[in-house]
mmCIF file of C-alpha atoms in Angstrom:
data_model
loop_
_atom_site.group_PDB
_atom_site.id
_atom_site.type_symbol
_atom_site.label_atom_id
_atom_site.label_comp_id
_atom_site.label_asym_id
_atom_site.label_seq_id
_atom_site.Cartn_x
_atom_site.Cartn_y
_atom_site.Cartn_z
ATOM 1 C CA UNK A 263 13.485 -3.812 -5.312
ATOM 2 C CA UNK A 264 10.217 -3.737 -4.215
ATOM 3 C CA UNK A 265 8.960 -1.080 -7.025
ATOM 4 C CA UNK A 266 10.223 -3.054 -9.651
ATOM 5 C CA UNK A 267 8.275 -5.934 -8.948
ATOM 6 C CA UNK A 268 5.428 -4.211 -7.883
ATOM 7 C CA UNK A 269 5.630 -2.366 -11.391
ATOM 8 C CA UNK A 270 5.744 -5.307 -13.221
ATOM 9 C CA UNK A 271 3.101 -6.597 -11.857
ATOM 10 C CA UNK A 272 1.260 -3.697 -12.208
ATOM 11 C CA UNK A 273 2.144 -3.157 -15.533
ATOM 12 C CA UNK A 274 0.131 -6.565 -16.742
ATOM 13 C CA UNK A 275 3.366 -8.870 -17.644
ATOM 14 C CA UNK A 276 2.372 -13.042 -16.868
ATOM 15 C CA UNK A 277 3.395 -13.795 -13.462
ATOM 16 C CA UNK A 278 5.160 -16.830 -14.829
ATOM 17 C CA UNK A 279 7.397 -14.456 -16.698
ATOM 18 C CA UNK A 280 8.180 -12.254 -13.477
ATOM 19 C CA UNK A 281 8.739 -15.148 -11.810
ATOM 20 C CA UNK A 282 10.865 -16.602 -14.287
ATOM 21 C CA UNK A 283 13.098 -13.228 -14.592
ATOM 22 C CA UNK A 284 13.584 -12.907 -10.741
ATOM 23 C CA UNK A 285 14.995 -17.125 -10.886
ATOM 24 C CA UNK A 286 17.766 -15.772 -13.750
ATOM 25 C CA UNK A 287 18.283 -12.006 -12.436
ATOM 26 C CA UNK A 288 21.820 -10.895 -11.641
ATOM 27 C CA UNK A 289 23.276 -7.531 -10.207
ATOM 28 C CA UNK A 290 24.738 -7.393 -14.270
ATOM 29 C CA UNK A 291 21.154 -7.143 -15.386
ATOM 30 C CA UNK A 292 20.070 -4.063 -12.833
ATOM 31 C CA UNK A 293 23.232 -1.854 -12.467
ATOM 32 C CA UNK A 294 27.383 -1.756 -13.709
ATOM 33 C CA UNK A 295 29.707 -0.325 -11.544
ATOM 34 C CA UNK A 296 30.990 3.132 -11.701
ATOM 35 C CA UNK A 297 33.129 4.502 -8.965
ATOM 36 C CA UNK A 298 31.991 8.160 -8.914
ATOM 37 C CA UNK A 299 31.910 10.838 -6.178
ATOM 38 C CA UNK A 300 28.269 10.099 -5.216
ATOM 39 C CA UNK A 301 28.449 5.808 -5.358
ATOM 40 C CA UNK A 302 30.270 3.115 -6.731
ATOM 41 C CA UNK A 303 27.158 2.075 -9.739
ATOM 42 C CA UNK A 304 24.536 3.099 -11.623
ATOM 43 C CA UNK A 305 21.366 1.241 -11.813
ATOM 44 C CA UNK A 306 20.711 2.342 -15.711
ATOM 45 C CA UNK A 307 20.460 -0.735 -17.030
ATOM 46 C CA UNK A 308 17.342 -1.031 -15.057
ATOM 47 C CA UNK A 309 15.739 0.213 -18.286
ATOM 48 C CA UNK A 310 16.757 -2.468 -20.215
ATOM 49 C CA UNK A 311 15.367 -4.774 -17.695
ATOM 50 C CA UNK A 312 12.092 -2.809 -17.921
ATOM 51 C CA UNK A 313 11.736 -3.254 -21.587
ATOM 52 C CA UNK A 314 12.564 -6.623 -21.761
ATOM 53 C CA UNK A 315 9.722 -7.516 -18.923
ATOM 54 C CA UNK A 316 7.427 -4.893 -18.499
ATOM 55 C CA UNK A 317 3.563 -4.636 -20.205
ATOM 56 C CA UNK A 318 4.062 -0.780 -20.330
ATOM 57 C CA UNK A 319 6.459 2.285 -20.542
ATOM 58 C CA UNK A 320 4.712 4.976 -18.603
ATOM 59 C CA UNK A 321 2.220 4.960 -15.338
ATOM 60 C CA UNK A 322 -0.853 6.245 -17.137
ATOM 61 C CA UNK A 323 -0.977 2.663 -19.317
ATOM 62 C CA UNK A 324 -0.915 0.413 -16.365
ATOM 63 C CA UNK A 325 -3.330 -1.563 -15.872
ATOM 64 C CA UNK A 326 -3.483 -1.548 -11.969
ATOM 65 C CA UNK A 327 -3.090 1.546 -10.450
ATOM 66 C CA UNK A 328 0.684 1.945 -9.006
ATOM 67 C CA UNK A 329 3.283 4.330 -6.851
ATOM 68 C CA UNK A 330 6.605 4.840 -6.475
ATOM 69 C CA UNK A 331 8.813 6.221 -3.304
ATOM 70 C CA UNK A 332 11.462 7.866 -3.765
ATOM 71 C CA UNK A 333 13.908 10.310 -1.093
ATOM 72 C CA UNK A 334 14.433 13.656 -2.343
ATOM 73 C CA UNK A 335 17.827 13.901 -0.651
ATOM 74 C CA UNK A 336 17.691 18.052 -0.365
ATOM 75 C CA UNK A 337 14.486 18.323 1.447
ATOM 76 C CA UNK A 338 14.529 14.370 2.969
ATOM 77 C CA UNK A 339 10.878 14.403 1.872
ATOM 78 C CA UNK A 340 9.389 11.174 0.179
ATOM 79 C CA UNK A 341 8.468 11.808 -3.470
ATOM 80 C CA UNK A 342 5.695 10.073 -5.076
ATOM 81 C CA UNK A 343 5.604 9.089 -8.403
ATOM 82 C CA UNK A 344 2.129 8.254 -10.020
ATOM 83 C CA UNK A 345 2.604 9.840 -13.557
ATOM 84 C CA UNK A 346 5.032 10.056 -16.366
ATOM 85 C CA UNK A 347 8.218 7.974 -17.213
ATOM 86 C CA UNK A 348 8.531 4.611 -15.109
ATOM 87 C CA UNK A 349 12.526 3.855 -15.504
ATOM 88 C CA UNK A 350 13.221 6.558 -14.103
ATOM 89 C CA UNK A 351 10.588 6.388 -11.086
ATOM 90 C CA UNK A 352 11.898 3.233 -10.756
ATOM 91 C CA UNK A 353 15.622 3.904 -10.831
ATOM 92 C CA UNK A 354 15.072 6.747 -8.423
ATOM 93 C CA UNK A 355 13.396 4.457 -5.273
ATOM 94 C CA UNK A 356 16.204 1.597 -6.019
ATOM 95 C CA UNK A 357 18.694 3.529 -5.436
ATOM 96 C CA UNK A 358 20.191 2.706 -2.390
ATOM 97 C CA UNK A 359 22.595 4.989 -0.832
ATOM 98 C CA UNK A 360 26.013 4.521 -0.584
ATOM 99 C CA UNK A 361 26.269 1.620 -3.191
ATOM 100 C CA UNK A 362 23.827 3.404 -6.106
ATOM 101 C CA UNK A 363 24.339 6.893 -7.689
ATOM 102 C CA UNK A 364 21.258 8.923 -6.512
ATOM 103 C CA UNK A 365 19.561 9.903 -9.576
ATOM 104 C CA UNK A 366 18.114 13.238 -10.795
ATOM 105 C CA UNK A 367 14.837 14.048 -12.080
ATOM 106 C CA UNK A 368 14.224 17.516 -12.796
ATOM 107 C CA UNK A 369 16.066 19.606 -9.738
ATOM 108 C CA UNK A 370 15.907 16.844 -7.643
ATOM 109 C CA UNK A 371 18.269 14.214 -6.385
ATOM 110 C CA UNK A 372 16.587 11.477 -5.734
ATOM 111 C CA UNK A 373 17.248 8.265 -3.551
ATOM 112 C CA UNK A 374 15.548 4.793 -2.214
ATOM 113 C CA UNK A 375 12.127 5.184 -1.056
ATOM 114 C CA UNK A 376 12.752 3.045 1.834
ATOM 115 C CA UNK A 377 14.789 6.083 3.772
ATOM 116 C CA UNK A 378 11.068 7.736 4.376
ATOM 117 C CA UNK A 379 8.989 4.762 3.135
ATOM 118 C CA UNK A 380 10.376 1.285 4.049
ATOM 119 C CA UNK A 381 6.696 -0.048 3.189
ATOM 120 C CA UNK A 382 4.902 2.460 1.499
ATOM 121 C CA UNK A 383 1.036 2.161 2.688
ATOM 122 C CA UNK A 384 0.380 5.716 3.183
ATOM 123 C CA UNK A 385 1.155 5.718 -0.502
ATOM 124 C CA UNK A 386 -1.542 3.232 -1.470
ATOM 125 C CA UNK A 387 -3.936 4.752 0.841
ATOM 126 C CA UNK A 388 -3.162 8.180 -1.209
ATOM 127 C CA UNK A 389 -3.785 6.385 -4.517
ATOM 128 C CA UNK A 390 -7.735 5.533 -3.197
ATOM 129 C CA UNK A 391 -6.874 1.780 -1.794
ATOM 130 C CA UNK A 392 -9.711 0.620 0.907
ATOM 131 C CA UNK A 393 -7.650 -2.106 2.178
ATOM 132 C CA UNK A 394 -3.799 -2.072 2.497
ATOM 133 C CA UNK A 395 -1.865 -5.209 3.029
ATOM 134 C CA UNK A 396 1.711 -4.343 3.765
ATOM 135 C CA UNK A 397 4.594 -6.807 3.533
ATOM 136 C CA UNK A 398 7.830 -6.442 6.075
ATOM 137 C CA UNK A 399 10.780 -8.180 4.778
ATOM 138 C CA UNK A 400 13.228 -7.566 8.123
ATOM 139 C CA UNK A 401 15.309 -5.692 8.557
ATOM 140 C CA UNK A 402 18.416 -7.953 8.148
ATOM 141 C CA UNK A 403 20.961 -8.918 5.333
ATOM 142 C CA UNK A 404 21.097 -12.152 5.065
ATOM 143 C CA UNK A 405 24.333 -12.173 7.462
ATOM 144 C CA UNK A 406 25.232 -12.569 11.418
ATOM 145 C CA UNK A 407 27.942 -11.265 13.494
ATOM 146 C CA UNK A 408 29.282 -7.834 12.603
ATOM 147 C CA UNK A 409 29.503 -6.459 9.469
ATOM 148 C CA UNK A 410 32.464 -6.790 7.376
ATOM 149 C CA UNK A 411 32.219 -4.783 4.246
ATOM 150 C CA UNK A 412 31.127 -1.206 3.778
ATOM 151 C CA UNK A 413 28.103 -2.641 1.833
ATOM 152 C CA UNK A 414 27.143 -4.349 5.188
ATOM 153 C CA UNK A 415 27.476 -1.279 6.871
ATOM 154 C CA UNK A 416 25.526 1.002 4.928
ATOM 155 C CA UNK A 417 23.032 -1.258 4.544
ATOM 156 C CA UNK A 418 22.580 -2.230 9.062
ATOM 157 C CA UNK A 419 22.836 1.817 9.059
ATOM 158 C CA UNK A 420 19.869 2.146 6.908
ATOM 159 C CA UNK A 421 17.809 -0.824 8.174
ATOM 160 C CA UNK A 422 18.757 0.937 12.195
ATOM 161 C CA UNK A 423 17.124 3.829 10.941
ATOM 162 C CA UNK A 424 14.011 1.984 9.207
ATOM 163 C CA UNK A 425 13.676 -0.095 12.087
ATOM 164 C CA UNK A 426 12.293 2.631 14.093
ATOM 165 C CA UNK A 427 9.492 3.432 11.493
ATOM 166 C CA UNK A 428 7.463 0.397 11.558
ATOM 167 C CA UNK A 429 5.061 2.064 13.552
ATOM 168 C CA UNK A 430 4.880 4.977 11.424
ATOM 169 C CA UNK A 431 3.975 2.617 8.223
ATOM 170 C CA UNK A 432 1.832 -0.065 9.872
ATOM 171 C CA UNK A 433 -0.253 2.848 10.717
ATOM 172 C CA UNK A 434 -1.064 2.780 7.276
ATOM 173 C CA UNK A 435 -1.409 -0.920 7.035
ATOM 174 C CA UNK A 436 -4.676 -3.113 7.926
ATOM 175 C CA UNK A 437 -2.987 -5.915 7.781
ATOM 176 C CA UNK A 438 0.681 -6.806 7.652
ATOM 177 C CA UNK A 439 2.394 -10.372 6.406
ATOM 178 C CA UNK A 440 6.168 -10.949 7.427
ATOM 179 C CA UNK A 441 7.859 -13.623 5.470
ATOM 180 C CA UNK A 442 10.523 -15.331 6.991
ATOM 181 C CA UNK A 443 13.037 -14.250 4.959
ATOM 182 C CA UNK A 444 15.783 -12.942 7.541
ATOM 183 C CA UNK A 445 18.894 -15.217 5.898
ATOM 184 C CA UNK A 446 18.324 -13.661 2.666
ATOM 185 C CA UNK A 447 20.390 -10.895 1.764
ATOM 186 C CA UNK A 448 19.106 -8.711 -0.847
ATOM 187 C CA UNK A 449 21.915 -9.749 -3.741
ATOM 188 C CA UNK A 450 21.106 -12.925 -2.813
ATOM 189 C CA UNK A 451 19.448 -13.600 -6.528
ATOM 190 C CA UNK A 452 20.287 -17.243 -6.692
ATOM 191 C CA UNK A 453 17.833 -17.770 -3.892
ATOM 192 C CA UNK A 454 14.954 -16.623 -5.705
ATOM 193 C CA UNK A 455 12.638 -19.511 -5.389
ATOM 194 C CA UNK A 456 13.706 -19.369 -1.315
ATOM 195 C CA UNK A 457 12.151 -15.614 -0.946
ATOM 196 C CA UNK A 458 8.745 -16.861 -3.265
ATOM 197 C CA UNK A 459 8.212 -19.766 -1.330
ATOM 198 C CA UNK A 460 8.459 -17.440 2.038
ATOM 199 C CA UNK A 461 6.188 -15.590 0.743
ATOM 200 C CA UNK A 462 3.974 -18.013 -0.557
ATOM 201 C CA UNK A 463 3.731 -19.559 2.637
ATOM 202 C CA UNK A 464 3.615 -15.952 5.205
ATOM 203 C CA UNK A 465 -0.011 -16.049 2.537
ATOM 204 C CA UNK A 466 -1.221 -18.942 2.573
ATOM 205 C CA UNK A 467 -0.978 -19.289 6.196
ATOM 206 C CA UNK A 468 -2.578 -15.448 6.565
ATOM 207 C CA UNK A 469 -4.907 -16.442 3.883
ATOM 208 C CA UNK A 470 -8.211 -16.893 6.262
ATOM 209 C CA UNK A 471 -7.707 -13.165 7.828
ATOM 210 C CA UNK A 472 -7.088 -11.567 4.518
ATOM 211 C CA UNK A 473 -10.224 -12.963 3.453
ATOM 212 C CA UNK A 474 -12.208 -11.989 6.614
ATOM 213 C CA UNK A 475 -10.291 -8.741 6.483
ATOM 214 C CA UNK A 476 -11.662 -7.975 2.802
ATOM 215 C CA UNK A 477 -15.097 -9.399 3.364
ATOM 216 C CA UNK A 478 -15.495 -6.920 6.433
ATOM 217 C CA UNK A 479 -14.835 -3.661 3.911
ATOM 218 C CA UNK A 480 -17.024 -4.722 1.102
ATOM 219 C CA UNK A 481 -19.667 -4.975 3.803
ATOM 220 C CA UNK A 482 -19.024 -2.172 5.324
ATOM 221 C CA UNK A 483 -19.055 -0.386 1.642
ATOM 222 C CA UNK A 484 -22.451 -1.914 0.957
ATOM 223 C CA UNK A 485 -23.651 -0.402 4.171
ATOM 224 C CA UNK A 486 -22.672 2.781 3.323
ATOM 225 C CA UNK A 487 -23.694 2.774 0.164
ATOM 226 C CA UNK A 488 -27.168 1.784 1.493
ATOM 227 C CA UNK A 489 -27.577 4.949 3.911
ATOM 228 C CA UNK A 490 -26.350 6.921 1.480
ATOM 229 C CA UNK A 491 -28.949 5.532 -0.731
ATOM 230 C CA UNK A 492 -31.582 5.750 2.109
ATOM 231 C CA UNK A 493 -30.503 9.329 2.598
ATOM 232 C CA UNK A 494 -31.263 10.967 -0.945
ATOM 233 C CA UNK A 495 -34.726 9.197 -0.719
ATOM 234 C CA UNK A 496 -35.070 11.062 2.493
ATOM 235 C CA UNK A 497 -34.065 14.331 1.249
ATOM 236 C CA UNK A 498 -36.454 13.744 -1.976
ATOM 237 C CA UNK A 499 -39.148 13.232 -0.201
ATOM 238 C CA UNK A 500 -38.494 16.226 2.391
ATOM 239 C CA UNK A 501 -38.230 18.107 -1.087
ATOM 240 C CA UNK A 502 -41.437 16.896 -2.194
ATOM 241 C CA UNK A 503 -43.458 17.413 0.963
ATOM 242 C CA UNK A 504 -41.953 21.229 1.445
ATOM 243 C CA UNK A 505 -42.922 21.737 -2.504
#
């Protein structure tokens, strides 16, 4: 889910109208189910969703520069998207195993990003970002006790297996908020304005070290910037004086 917010966002649509789509959003609007050999629904009416709410079509007219992480589920490779077609970028990393038909673009058969990439920093590092602020939403769903549907057990499978690449991702991460949103499952869309709050509040309180955090890099750009600057006056003058 997290693409297609981060899309959005990306893409230039009014917060207020993200916000207002995630407070109405139902699985109806994202997928239909379709009981095939490969999953039990199709996320295709993603598109639909990105037309209604979405600034732009394709990567190269967003406005802020964005990724998506998908699985390629031949190789088990992540495969990032920065160019081209966004539904189906975006179809691709939501689809999550077991529940979602993987989809196919080109020769490959593609799955959710958050197999390889549960938070995908080293992503945003590769686009040029300075300063990476990751954002770990748990690793439960929303329910205690053991599972008792095959949904819950794909999905404890899957967050088992991400649990034991934090340190792989926060690697990638200078900083790292956790909302406290371990009750909420992830079809759990009539608790929108639960998970905003959460994270409202994981940045408000975080707010001071973000701050420090950024002021740090832009000084330590400036100072690198000045030596570099410093530098070709050097070299100038050494061509100068040898001349």
């Amino acid at each position: 889910m997290g693409s297609i917010l981060g899309a959005a966002y990306a893409s230039g649509a009014p917060l207020a109208r993200i916000i207002a789509t995630c407070r109405t959003l139902r699985f109806r609007d994202i997928a239909r189910w379709r009981v095939s050999r490969l999953g039990l629904a199709s996320n295709n009416r993603l598109g639909e969703l990105i037309e209604r709410v979405f600034e732009s079509r394709q990567f190269e007219d967003l406005r802020i520069p964005f990724a998506a992480v998908a699985t390629d589920l031949s190789s088990g490779e992540p495969v990032i998207f920065t160019q081209g077609n966004l539904v189906d970028a975006i179809r691709a990393s939501c689809a999550f195993p077991g529940l979602f038909e993987p989809v196919e673009i080109g020769t490959r058969c593609l799955a959710d990003g958050g197999l390889v990439a549960p938070v995908p920093t080293r992503a945003a590092r590769e686009l040029g970002a300075t300063s990476v602020l990751g954002i770990s939403v748990g690793m439960q769903d929303g329910y205690l006790g053991a599972p008792t549907n095959i949904f819950q057990v794909v999905s404890r499978a899957v967050s088992a297996a991400q649990k034991h690449q934090l340190e792989i991702w926060e690697r990638d991460a200078d900083f790292v908020l956790r909302p406290d949103v371990k009750s909420i499952a992830w079809d759990d869309f009539d608790r929108a304005d639960e998970a905003i709050e959460a994270g409202a509040n994981a940045a408000r309180r975080a707010l001071p070290r973000i701050q420090k955090l950024l002021g740090q890099k832009e000084e330590s750009a400036q100072n690198l910037e000045a030596r570099m600057e410093a530098e070709d006056k050097s070299y100038l003058w050494l061509a100068e004086a040898v001349r």
